[in-house]
C-alpha atoms as a printed R data frame, in Angstrom:
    type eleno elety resid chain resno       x       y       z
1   ATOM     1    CA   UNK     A     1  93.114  69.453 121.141
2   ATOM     2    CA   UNK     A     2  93.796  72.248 123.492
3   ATOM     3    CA   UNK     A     3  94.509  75.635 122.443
4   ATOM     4    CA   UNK     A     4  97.485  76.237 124.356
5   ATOM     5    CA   UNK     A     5  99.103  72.651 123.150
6   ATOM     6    CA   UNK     A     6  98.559  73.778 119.624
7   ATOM     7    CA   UNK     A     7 100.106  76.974 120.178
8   ATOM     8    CA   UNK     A     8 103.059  75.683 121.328
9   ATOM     9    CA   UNK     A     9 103.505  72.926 118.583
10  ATOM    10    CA   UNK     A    10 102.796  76.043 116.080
11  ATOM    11    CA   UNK     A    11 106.121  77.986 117.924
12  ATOM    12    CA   UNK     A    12 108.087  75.089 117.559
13  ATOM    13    CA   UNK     A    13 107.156  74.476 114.092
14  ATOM    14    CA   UNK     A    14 107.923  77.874 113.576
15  ATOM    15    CA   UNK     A    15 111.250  77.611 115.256
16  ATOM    16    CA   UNK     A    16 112.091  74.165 113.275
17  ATOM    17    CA   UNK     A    17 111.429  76.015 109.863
18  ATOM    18    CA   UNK     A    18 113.444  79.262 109.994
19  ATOM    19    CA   UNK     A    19 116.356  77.222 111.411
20  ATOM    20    CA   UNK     A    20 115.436  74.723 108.403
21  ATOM    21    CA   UNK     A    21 115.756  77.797 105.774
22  ATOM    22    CA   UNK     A    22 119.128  78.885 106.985
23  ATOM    23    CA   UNK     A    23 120.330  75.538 106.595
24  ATOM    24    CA   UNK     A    24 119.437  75.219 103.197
25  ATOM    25    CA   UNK     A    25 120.900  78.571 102.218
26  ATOM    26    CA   UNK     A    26 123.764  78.035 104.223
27  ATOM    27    CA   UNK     A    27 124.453  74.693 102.734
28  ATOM    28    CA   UNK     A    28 123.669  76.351  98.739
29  ATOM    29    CA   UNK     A    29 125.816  79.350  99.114
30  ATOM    30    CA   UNK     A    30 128.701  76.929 101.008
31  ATOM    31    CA   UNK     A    31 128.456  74.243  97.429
32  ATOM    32    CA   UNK     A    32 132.071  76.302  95.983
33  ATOM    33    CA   UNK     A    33 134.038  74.749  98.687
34  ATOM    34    CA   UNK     A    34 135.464  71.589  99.183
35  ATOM    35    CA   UNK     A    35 134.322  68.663 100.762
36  ATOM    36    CA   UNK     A    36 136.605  69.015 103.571
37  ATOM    37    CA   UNK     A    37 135.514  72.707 103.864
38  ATOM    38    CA   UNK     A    38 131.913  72.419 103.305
39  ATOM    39    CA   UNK     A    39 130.910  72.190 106.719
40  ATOM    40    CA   UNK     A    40 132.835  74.396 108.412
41  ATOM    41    CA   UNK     A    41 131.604  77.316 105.916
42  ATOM    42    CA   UNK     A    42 128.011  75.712 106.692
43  ATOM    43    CA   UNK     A    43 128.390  76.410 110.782
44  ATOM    44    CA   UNK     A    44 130.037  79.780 110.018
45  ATOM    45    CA   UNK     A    45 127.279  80.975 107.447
46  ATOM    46    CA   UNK     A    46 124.295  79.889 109.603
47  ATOM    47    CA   UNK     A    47 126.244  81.929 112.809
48  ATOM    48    CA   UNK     A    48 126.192  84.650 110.540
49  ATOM    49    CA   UNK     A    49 122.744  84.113 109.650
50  ATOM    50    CA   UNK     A    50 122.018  84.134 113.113
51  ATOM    51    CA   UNK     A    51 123.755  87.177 113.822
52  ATOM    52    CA   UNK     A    52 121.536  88.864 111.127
53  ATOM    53    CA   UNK     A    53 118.650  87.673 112.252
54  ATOM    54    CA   UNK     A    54 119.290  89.943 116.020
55  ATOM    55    CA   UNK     A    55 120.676  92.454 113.961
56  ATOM    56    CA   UNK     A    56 118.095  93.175 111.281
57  ATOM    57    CA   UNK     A    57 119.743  96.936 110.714
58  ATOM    58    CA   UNK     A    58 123.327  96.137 110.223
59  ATOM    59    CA   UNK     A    59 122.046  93.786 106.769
60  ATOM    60    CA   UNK     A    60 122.961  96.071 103.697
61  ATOM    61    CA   UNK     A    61 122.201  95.066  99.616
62  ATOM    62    CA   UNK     A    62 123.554  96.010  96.773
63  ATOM    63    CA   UNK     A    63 120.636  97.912  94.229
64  ATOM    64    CA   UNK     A    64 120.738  99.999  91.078
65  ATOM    65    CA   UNK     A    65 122.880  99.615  87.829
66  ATOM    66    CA   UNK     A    66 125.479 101.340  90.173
67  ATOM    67    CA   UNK     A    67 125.113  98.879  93.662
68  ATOM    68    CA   UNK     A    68 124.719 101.283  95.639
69  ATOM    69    CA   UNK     A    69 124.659  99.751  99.563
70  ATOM    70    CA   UNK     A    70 121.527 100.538 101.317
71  ATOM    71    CA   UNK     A    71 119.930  99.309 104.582
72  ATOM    72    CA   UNK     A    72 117.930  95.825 103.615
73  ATOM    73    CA   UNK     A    73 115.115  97.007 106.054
74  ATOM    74    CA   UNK     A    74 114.680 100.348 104.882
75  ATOM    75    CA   UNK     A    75 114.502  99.000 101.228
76  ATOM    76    CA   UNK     A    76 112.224  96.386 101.872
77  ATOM    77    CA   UNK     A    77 109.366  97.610 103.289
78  ATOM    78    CA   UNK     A    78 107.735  99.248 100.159
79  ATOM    79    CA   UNK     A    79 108.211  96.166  97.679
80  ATOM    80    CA   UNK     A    80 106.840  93.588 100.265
81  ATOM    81    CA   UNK     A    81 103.651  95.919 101.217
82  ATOM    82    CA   UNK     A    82 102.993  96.262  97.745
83  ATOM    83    CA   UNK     A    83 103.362  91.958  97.213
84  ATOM    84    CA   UNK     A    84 101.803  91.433 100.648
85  ATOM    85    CA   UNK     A    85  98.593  94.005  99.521
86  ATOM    86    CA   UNK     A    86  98.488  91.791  95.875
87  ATOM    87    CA   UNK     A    87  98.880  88.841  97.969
88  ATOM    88    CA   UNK     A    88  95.777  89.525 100.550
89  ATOM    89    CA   UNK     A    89  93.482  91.185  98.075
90  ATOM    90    CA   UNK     A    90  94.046  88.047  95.532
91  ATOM    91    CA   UNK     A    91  93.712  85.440  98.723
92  ATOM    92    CA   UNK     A    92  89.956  87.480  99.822
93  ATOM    93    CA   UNK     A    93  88.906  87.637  96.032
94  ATOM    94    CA   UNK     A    94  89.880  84.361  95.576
95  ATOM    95    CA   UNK     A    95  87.870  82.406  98.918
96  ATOM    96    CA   UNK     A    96  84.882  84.719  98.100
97  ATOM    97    CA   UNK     A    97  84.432  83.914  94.449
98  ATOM    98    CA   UNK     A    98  84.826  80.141  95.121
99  ATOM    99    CA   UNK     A    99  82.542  79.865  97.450
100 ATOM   100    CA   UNK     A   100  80.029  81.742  95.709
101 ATOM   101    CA   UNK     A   101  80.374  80.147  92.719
102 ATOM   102    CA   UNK     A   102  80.368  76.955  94.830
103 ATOM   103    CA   UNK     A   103  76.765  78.213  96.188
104 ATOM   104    CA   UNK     A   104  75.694  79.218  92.432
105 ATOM   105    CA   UNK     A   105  76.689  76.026  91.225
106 ATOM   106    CA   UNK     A   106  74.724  73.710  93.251
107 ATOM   107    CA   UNK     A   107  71.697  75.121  92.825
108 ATOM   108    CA   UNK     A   108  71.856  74.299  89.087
109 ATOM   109    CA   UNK     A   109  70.509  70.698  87.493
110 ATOM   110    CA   UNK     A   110  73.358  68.165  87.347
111 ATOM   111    CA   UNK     A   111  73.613  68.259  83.658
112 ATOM   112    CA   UNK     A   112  74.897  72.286  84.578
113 ATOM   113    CA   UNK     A   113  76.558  70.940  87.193
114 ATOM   114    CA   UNK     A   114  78.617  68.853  85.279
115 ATOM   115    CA   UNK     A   115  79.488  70.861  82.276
116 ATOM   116    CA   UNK     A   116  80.636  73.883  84.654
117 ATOM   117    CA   UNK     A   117  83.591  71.332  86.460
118 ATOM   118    CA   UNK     A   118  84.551  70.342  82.794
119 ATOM   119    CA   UNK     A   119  85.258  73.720  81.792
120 ATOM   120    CA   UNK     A   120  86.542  74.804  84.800
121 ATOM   121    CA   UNK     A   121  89.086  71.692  84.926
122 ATOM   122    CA   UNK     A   122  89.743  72.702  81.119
123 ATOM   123    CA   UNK     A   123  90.991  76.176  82.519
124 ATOM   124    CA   UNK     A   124  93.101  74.863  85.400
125 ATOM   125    CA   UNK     A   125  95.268  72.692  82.942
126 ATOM   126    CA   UNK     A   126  96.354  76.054  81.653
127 ATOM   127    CA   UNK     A   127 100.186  76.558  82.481
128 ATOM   128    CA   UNK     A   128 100.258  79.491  85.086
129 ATOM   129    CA   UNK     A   129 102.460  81.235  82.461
130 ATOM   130    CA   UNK     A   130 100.799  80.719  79.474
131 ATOM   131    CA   UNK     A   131  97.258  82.103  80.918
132 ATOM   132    CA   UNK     A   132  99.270  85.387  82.797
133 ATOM   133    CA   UNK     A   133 100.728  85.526  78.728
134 ATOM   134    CA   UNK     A   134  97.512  85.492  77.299
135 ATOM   135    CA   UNK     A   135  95.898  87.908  79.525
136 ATOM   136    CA   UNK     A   136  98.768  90.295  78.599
137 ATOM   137    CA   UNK     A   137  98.451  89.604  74.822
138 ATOM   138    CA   UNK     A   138  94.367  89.991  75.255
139 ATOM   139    CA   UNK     A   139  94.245  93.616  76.962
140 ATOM   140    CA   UNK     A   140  96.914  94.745  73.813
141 ATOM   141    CA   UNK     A   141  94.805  93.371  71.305
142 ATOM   142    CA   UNK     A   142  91.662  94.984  72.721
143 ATOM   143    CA   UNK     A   143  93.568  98.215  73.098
144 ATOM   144    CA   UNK     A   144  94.785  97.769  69.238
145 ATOM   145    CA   UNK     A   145  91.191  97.485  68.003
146 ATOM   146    CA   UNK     A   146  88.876  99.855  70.924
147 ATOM   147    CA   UNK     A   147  91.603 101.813  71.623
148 ATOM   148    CA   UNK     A   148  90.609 101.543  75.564
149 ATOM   149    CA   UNK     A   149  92.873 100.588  77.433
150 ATOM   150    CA   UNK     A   150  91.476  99.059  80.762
151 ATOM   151    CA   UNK     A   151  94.690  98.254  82.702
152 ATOM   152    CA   UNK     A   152  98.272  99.011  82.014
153 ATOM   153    CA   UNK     A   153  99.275  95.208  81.584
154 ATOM   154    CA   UNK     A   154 103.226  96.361  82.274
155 ATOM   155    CA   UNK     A   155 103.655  97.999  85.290
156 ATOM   156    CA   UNK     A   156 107.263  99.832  85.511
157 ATOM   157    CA   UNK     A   157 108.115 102.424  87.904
158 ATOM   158    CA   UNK     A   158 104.095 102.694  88.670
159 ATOM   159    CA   UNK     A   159 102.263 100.898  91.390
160 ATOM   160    CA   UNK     A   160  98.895  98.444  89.800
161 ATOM   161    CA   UNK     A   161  96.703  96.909  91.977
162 ATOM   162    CA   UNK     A   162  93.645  95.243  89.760
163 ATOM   163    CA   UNK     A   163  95.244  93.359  86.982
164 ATOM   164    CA   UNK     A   164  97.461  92.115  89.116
165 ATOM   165    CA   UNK     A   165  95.024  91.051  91.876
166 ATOM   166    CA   UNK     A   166  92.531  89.348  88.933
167 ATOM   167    CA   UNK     A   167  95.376  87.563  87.426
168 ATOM   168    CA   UNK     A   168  97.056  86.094  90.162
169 ATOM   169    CA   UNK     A   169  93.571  85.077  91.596
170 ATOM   170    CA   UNK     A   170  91.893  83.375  88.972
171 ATOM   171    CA   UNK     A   171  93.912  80.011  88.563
172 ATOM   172    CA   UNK     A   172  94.087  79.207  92.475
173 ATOM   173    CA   UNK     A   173  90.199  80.724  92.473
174 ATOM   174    CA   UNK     A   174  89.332  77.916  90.324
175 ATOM   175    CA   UNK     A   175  91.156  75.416  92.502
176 ATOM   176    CA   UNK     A   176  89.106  76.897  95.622
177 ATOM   177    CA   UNK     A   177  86.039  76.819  93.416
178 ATOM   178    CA   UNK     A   178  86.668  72.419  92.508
179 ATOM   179    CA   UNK     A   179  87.514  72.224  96.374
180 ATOM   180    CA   UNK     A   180  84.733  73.780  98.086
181 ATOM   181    CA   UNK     A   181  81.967  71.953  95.546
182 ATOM   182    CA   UNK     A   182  83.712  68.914  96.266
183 ATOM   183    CA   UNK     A   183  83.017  69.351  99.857
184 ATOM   184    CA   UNK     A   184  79.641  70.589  99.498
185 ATOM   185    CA   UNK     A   185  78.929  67.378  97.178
186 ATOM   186    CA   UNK     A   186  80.246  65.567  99.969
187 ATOM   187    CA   UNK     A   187  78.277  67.142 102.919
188 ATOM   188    CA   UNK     A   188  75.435  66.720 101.115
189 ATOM   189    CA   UNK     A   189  75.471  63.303 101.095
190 ATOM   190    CA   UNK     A   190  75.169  63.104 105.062
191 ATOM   191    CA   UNK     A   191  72.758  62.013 107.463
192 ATOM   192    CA   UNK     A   192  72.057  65.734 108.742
193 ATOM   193    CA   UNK     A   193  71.306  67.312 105.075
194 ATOM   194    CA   UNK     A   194  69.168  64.450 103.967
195 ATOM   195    CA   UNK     A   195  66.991  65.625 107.518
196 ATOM   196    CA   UNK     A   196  66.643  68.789 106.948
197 ATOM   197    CA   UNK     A   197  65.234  67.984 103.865
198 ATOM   198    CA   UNK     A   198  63.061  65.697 104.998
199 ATOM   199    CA   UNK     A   199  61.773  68.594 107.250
200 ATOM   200    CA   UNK     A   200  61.096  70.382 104.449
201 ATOM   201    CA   UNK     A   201  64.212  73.232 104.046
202 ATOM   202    CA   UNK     A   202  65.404  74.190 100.880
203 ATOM   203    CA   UNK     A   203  68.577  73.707  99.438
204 ATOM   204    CA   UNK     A   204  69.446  77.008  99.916
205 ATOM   205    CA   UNK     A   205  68.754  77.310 102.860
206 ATOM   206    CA   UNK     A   206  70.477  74.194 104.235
207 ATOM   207    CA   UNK     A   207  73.669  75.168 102.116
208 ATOM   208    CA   UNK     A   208  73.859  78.605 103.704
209 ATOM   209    CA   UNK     A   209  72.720  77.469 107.245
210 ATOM   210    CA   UNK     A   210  74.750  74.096 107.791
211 ATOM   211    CA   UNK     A   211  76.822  72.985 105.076
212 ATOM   212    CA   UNK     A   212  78.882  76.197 104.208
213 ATOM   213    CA   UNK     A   213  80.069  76.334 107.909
214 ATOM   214    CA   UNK     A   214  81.723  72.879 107.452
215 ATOM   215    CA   UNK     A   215  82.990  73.764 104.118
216 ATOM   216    CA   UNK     A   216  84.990  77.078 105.295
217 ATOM   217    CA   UNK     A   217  86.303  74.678 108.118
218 ATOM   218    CA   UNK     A   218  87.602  72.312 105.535
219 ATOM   219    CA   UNK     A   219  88.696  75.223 103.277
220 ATOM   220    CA   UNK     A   220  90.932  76.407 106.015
221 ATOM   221    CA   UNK     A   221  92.859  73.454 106.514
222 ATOM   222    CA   UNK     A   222  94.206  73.458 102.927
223 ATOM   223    CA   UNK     A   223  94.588  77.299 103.233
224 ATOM   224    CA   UNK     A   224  98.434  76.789 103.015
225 ATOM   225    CA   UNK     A   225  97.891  74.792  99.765
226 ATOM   226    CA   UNK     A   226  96.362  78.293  98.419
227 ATOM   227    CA   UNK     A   227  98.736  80.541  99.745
228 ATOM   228    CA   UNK     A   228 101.527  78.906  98.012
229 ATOM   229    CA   UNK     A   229  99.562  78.659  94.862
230 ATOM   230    CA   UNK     A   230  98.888  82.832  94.915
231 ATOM   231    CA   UNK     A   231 102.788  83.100  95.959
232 ATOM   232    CA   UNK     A   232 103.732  81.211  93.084
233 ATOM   233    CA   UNK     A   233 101.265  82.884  90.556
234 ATOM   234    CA   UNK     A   234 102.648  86.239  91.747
235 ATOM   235    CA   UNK     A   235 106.406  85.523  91.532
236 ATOM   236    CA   UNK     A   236 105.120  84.835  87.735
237 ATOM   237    CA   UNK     A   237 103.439  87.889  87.527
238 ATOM   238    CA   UNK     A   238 105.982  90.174  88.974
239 ATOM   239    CA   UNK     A   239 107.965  89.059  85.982
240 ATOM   240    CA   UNK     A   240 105.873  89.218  83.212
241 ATOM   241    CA   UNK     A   241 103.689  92.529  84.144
242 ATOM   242    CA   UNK     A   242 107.563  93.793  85.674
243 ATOM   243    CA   UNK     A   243 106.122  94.695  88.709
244 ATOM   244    CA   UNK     A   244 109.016  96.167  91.357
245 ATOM   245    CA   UNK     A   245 107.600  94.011  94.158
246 ATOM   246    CA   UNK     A   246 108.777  91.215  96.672
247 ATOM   247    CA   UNK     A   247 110.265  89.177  94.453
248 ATOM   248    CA   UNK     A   248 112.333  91.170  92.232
249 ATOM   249    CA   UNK     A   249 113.729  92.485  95.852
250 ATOM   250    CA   UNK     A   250 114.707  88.553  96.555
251 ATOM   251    CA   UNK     A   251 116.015  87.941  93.303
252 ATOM   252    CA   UNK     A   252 118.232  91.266  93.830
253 ATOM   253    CA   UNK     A   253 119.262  89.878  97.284
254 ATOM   254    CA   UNK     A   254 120.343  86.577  96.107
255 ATOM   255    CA   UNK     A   255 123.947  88.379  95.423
256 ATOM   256    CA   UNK     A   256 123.971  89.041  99.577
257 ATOM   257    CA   UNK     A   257 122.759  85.222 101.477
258 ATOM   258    CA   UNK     A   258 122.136  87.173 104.437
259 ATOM   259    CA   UNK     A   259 119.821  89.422 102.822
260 ATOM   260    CA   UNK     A   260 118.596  86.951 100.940
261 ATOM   261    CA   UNK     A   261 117.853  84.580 104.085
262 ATOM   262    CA   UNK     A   262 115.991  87.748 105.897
263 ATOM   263    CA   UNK     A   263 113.840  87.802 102.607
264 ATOM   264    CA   UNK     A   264 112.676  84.393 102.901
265 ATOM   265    CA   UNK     A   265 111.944  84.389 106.279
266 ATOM   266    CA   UNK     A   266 109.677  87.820 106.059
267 ATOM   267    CA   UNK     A   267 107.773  85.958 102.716
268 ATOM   268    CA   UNK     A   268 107.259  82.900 105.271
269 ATOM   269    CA   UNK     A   269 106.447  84.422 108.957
270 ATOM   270    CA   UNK     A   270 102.873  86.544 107.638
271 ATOM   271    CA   UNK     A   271 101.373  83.263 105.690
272 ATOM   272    CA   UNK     A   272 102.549  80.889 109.111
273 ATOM   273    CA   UNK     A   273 100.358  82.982 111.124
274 ATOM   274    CA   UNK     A   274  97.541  83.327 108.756
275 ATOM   275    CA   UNK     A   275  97.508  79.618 108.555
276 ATOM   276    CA   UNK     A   276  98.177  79.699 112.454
277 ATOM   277    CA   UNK     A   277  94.594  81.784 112.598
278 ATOM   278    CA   UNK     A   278  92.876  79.646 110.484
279 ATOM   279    CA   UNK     A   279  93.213  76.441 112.027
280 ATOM   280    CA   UNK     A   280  92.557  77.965 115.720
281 ATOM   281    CA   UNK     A   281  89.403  79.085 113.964
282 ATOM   282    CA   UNK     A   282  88.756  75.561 112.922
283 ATOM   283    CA   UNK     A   283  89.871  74.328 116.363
284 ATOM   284    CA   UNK     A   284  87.345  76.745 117.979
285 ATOM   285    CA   UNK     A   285  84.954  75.486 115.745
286 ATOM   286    CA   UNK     A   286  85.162  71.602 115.248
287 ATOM   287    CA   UNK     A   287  87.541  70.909 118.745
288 ATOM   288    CA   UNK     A   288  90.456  69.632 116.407
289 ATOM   289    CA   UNK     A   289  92.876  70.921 113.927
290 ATOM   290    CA   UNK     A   290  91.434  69.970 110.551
291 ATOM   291    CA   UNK     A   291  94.944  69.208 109.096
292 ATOM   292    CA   UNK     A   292  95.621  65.927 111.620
């Protein structure tokens, strides 16, 4: 696949989904009229979504106990840094610790081998909610009986970064953990790791050398898989730890469907191109994009 033809399938997917959104708000915010009305109001909400989207600094929300109106693009810079610097530290904790446990893991015996994916499968069947709970509940009872208190586990008006970052990683870093020793179980099995050993390499050394390159290119291609996964963990977060972030900003926009349909395309457009890097990288790397 060529570069340039992938590029242009990625604008038009790109094109096809924000025009997708709008319908789908359109068509929820239009559900209090009648059937005769409905889609009328659906044509005239997505024109008006359209007109927001050129107009980004006419968009106003209501905030505060008081609604005050203020500019939707002044407000939302600071929550969505603060969500997007979560998001990106969680995503780089979470690829690096998989794949080195991935690397740790296979140099153990198979007996390790297989009591490390049973406990790690025990974790993932841990509700999202319940394990973000007990983390809370943990760092109060170890502050009730030290008296240290290693991270603030609520967050109010002030800005946390590591509890944050370690919760919302460790779920999805388990799934990139099971997925990248699945692949390595599988490239192992192949014609070029079985001659390499033949020639004498060690398993470390053929992991690091050859089979960790096709890994990350398989890794990539479910990258969107993880992304979601970490968006999902933190929209859980952000309530529990109330953290004043991304998605307390959408759920205050939902009251406005303009500014609420500018909120979901900004929480869309930075993980499109991420994903949009990653498979050129895998492109580059293997000639074809790894999610065909």
């Amino acid at each position: 696949m060529s570069i340039r033809y992938y590029l242009w399938k990625k604008f038009y997917q790109l094109l096809f989904t924000i025009i997708l959104i709008g319908i789908i708000v359109a068509f929820s915010v239009s559900l209090h009229t009648t059937k005769t009305e409905l889609f009328h109001t659906v044509l005239k909400q997505l024109s008006t979504f359209g007109h927001s989207f050129l107009h980004l600094n006419e968009i106003t929300i209501k905030v505060g106990p008081f609604s005050k109106i203020t500019p939707l693009w002044g407000y939302l810079k600071e929550p969505f840094i603060y969500s997007f610097i979560i998001l990106s530290s969680s995503f780089i904790c979470t690829f690096t610790l998989g794949i080195f446990f991935s690397y740790v893991t296979y140099q153990l015996s198979p007996k390790m081998r297989k009591v490390v994916k049973e406990c790690l499968f025990l974790l993932q069947s841990i509700p999202d909610v319940m394990f973000i709970f007990a983390v809370q509940l943990f760092i109060i009872w170890l502050y009730k009986k030290t008296n240290i208190l290693i991270v603030d586990p609520v967050a109010g008006l002030e800005k946390v970064y590591v509890l944050p970052i370690l919760v919302v990683s460790i779920l999805p870093g388990i799934m990139l953990f099971q997925m990248s020793f699945l692949a390595i179980e599988e490239e192992s099995k192949k014609t070029y790791v079985e001659f390499a050993k033949a020639k004498g390499l060690s398993n470390g050394w053929i992991l690091l050398r050859h089979i960790l390159r096709n890994v990350v290119v398989t890794l990539f291609s479910h990258s969107h898989y993880l992304f979601w996964l970490l968006v999902s963990n933190l929209l859980v977060v952000e309530a529990l730890f109330n953290i004043h972030g991304f998605f307390q900003l959408l759920y205050t926009a939902l009251k406005t469907p303009n500014a609420f349909y500018i909120c979901l395309i900004a929480l869309f457009i930075p993980f499109f191109f991420i994903e949009m890097i990653f498979n050129l990288v895998a492109i580059k790397l293997t000639g074809r994009e790894q999610s065909e």
